XYZ file of C-alpha atoms in Angstrom:
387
model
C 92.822 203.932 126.631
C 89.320 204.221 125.299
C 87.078 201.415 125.068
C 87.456 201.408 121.587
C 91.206 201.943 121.110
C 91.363 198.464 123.564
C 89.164 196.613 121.903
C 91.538 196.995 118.777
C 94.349 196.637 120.996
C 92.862 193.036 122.205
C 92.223 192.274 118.548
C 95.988 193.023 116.649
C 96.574 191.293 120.145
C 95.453 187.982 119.531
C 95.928 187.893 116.013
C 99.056 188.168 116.161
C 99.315 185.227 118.676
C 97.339 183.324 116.208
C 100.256 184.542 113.268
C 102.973 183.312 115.693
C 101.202 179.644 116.461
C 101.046 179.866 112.667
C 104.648 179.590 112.720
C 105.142 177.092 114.688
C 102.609 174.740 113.616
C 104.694 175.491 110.047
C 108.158 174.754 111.923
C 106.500 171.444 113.110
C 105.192 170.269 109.584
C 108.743 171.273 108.174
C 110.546 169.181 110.653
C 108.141 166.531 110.472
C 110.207 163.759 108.146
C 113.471 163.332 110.223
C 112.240 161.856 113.654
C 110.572 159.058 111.788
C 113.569 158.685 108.936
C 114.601 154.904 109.981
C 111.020 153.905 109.777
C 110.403 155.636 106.334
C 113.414 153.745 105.532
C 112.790 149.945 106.799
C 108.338 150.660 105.562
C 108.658 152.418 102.402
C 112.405 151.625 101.233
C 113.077 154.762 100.845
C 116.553 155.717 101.141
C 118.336 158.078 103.665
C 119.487 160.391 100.436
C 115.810 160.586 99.687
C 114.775 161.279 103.085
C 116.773 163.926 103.096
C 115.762 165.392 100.309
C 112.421 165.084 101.206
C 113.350 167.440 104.175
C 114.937 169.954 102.071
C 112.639 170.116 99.340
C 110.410 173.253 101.430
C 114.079 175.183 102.039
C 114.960 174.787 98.179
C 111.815 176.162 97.465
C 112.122 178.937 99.677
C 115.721 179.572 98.551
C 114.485 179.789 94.527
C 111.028 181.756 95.137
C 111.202 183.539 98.769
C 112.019 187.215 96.956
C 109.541 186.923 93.602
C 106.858 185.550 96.226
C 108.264 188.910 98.660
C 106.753 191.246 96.261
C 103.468 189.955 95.128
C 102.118 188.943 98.299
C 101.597 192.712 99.738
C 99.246 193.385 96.760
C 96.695 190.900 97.979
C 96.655 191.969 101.636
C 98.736 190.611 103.989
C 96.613 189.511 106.350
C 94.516 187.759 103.457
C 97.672 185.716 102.642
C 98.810 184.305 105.972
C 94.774 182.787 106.133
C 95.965 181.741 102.433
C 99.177 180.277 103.862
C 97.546 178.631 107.134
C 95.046 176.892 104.836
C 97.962 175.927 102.561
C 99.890 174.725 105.451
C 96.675 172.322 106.826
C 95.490 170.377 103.311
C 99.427 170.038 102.795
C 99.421 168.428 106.697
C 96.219 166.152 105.713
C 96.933 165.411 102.493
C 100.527 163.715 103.873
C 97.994 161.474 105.456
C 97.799 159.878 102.276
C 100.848 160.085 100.737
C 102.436 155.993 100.855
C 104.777 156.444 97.748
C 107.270 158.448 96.983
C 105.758 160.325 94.292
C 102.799 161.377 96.302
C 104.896 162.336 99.207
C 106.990 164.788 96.600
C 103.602 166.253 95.613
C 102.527 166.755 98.946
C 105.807 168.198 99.929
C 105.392 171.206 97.313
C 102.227 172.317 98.420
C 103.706 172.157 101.917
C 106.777 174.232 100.619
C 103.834 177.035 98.903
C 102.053 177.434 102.383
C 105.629 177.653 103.922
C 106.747 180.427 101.341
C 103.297 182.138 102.350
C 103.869 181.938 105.724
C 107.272 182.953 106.605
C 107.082 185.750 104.050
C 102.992 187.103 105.230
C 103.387 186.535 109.190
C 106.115 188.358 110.223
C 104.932 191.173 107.632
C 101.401 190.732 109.350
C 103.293 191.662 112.574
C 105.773 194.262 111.599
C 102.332 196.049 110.227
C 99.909 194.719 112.844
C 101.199 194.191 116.009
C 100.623 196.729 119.176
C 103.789 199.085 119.029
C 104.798 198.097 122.818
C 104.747 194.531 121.872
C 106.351 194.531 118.192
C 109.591 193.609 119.578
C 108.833 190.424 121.417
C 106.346 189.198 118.793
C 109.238 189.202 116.461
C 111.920 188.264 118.686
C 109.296 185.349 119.485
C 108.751 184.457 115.395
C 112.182 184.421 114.950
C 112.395 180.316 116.587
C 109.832 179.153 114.428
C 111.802 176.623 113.150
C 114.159 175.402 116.157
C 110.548 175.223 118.176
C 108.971 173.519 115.135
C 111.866 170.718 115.287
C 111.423 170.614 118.735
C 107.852 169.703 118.904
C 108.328 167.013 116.156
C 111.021 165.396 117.720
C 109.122 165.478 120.967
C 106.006 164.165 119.313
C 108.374 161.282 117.651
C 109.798 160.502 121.088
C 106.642 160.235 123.225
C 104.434 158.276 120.470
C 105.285 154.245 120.892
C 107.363 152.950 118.053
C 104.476 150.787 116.530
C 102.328 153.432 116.054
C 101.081 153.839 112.361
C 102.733 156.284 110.508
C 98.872 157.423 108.801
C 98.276 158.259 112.512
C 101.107 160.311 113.314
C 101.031 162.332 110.372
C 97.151 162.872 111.652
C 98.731 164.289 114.613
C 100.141 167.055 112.632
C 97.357 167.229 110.468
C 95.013 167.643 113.526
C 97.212 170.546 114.882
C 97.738 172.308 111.443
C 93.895 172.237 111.031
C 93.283 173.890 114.609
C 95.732 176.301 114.380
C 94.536 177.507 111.059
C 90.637 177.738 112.109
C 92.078 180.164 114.775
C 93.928 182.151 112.283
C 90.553 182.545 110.323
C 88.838 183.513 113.558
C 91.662 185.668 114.571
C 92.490 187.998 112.029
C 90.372 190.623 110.330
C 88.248 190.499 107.314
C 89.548 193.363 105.871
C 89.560 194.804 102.418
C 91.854 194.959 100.079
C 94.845 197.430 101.561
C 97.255 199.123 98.677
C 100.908 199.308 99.871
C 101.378 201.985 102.285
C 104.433 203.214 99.993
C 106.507 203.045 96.968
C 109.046 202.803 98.400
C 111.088 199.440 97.413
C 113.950 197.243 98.643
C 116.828 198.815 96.197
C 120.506 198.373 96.209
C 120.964 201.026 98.643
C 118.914 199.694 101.395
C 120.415 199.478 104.770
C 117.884 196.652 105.445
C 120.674 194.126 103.332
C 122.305 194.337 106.559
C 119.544 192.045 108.149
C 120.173 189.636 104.409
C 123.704 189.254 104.934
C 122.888 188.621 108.493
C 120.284 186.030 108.320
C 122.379 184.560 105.417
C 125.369 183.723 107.559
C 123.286 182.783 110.499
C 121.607 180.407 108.461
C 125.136 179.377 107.105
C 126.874 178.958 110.589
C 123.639 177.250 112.059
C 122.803 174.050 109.604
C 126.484 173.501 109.812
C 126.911 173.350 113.291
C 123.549 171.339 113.868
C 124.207 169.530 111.059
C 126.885 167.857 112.043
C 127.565 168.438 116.261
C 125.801 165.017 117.221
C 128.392 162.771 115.246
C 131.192 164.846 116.801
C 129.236 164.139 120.127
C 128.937 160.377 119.352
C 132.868 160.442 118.214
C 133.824 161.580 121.564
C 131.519 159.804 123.901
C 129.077 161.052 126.289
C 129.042 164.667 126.788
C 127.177 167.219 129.889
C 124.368 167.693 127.343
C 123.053 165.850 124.899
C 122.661 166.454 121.220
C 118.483 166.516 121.232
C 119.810 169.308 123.858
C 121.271 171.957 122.736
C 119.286 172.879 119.685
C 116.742 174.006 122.408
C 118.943 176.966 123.422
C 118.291 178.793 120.337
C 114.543 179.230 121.127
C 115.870 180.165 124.612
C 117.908 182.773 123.138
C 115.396 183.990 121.143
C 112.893 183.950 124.475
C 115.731 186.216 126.463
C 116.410 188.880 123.550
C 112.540 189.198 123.329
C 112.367 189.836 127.180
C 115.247 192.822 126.483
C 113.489 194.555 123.428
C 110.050 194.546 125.663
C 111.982 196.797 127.767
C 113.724 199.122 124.856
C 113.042 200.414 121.878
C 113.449 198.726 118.436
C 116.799 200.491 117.402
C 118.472 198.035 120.309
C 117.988 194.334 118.029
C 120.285 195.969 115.349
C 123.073 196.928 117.544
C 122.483 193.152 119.189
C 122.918 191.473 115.904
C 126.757 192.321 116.527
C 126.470 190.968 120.063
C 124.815 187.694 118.800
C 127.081 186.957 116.171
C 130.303 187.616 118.074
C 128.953 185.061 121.219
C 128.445 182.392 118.375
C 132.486 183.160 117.451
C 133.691 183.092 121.036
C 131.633 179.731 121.162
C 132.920 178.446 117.835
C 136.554 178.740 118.469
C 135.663 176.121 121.493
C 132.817 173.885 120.197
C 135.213 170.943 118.634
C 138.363 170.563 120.984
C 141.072 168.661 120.206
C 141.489 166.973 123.474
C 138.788 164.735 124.371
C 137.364 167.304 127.124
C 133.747 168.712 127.548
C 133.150 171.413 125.406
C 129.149 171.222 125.925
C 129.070 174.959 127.904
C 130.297 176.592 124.539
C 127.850 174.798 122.180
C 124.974 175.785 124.265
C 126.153 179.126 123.950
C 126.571 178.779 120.301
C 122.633 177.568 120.207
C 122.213 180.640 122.072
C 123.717 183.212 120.020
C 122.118 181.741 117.325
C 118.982 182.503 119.034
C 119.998 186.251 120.179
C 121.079 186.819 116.434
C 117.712 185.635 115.228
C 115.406 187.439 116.983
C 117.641 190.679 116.430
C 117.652 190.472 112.805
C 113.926 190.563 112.439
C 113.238 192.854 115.117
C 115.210 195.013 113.701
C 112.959 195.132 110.198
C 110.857 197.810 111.123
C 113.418 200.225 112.291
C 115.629 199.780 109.232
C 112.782 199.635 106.927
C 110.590 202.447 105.339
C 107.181 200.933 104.702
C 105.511 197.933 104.788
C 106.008 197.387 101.296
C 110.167 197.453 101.988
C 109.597 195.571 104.745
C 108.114 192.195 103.538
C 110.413 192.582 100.729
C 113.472 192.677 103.322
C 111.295 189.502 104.769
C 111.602 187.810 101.682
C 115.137 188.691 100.889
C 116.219 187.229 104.481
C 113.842 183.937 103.925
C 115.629 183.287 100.435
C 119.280 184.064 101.901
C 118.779 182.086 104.723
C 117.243 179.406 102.417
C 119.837 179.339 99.961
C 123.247 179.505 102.795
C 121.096 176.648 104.695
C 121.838 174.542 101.347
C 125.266 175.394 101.497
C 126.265 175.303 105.128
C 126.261 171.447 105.600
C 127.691 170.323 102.752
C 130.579 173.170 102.969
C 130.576 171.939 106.766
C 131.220 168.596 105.627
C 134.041 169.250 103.001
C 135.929 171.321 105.947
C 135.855 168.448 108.508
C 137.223 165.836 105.560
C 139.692 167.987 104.667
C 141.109 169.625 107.555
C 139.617 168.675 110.371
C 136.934 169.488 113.572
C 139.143 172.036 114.707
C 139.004 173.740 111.396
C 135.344 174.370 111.067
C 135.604 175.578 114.505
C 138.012 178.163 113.557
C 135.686 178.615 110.061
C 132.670 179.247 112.071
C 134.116 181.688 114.326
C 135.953 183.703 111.594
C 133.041 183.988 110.001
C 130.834 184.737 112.658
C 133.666 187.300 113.996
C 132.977 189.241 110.622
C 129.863 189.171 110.535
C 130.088 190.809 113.975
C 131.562 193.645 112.702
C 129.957 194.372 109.600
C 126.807 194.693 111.619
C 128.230 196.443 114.136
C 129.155 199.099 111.498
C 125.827 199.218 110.217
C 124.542 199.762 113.018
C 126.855 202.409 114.073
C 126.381 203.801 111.077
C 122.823 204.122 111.316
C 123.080 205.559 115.324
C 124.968 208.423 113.304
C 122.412 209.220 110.705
């Protein structure tokens, strides 16, 4: 490697670890509302309905504009729009600050939910395009937990910080972080002009890619359901091996394990893994809500960590099953607004099955579901191992 070939190795390097702290600084502002919902509750009167609204507002966004947004931002330059998203992201994080009604916290919310859009749509674009070929893989693998990492860090931030701390200084907190995290992204990433898409070619109908938007739309379907509602069945049943705040944290450590495996293969592995992660979250679902009052904590971890595998397969596997960078951020897009728009329907279709029929039902729901999806990407896959 000459000198100069590393020194651009060193730079896509670190920019790209900048784009990935970009995403989970945005993970942390998204989850920022629900550690601190009682107190938003008993200071502000709001209600839990609005809280939670509050929460979903940057997900409905993303499930209405995720595709339109897809295929405007690679005309501006990608790696012009994630500095446009991390700035986004930052004044939404200190303008929160300020927000002590309802109406200002709504306002403050949407420009949150544009840098979001930005984000999740620009980054992993910046990477598929960006990132050193030998470490493509992981970076993506790594992206893929964003969000489950994002929660994470709020809720640890909202357990560690005394319970009489001001509100106006824990949202500085995440202000403070957002604002750091996007000067480095401005350091980070190159000044470069205005790039034309490398292609023509589109996201059409015939794309193979919709593979990874089916995927990510019945990951995202089978996911808010089960963390959606998994700590009341917890609490129902008394204490359990590991606790609710628990388990969501095997999905990052999925993700962290399938991004170890693709350092060590090529990219053409996370597709045939999407099947493998999908049909562990089945085996697990069949188990997660016994009917006998027994343990069942082993098989939701290893539904959190399918969920993770599954994750950081489906957008590894964008730039194998995608012809340009153009298709690419579109497939991006596509797999942000399916996953946004299943996310609104998994709890509340979650909800209707346990009413109706029962914990044992949405177990065997889930793992139906996650049993086909299993094999539909497994036949895409195979399909594509024959081409």
């Amino acid at each position: 490697m000459t000198s100069m070939s590393k020194l651009i190795y060193q730079r896509s390097f670190f920019s790209c670890i900048a784009v990935l702290l970009l995403g989970y600084i945005t993970g942390l502002q998204l989850g920022r509302i629900t550690p601190y919902a009682f107190r938003l509750t008993s200071e502000y009167g709001f209600s839990l309905p609005i809280i939670g609204w509050l929460t979903s507002l940057v997900t409905l966004f993303v499930a209405i504009f995720a595709l339109p947004a897809s295929r405007l931002i690679p005309t501006f330059g990608l790696a012009r729009m994630v500095k446009v998203g991390a700035a986004t992201v930052a004044t939404g994080a200190f303008l929160f600050i300020f927000a002590d009604t309802l109406t200002m916290m709504i306002v403050v919310r949407i420009v949150e939910a544009t840098g979001h859009i930005i984000t999740v749509i620009s980054a992993p674009s910046y990477i598929v395009a960006k990132a050193p070929e030998n470490l493509k893989a992981v970076f993506l693998a790594l992206w893929s937990s964003f969000v489950p990492i994002g929660f994470a860090l709020s809720n640890t931030l909202g357990g560690t910080l005394q319970k009489q701390t001001d509100l106006q200084i824990i949202w500085s907190y995440y202000a403070i972080a957002a604002v750091v995290v996007a000067i480095f992204v401005f350091l980070s990433l190159p000044n470069t002009p205005l790039e034309k898409p490398d292609s023509p070619n589109n996201l059409n109908k015939t794309s193979i890619a919709w593979i990874l938007v089916y995927s990510f739309g019945t990951y995202g379907f089978l996911s808010i359901g089960f963390f959606a509602f998994m700590p009341s069945f917890i609490k129902m049943t008394g204490p359990q091996l590991l606790a609710p705040g628990v388990i969501p944290l095997f999905v990052p450590l999925g993700s962290f394990c399938a991004a170890f495996l693709f350092a060590r293969a090529s990219l053409a592995l996370a597709s045939r893994t999407i099947s493998v992660g999908f049909l562990i979250i089945a085996i697990a679902s069949f188990f997660c809500f016994p009917l006998a009052a027994s343990d069942a904590s082993i098989y939701r971890a290893l539904f959190a960590f399918g969920c993770g595998i599954t994750a950081a397969s489906i957008f590894t596997s964008v730039p194998d099953l995608t012809r340009s960078s153009m298709e690419a951020t579109q497939t991006i897009g596509a797999i942000a607004q399916a996953g946004g728009l299943m996310v609104l329907i998994g709890a509340p279709f979650a909800g209707f099955i346990i009413e109706m029929a029962g914990w044992q039902t949405l177990g065997i729901s889930f793992g139906f579901a996650a049993f086909s999806a299993s094999i539909v990407a497994g036949a895409a896959a195979l399909t594509r191992k024959l081409e």
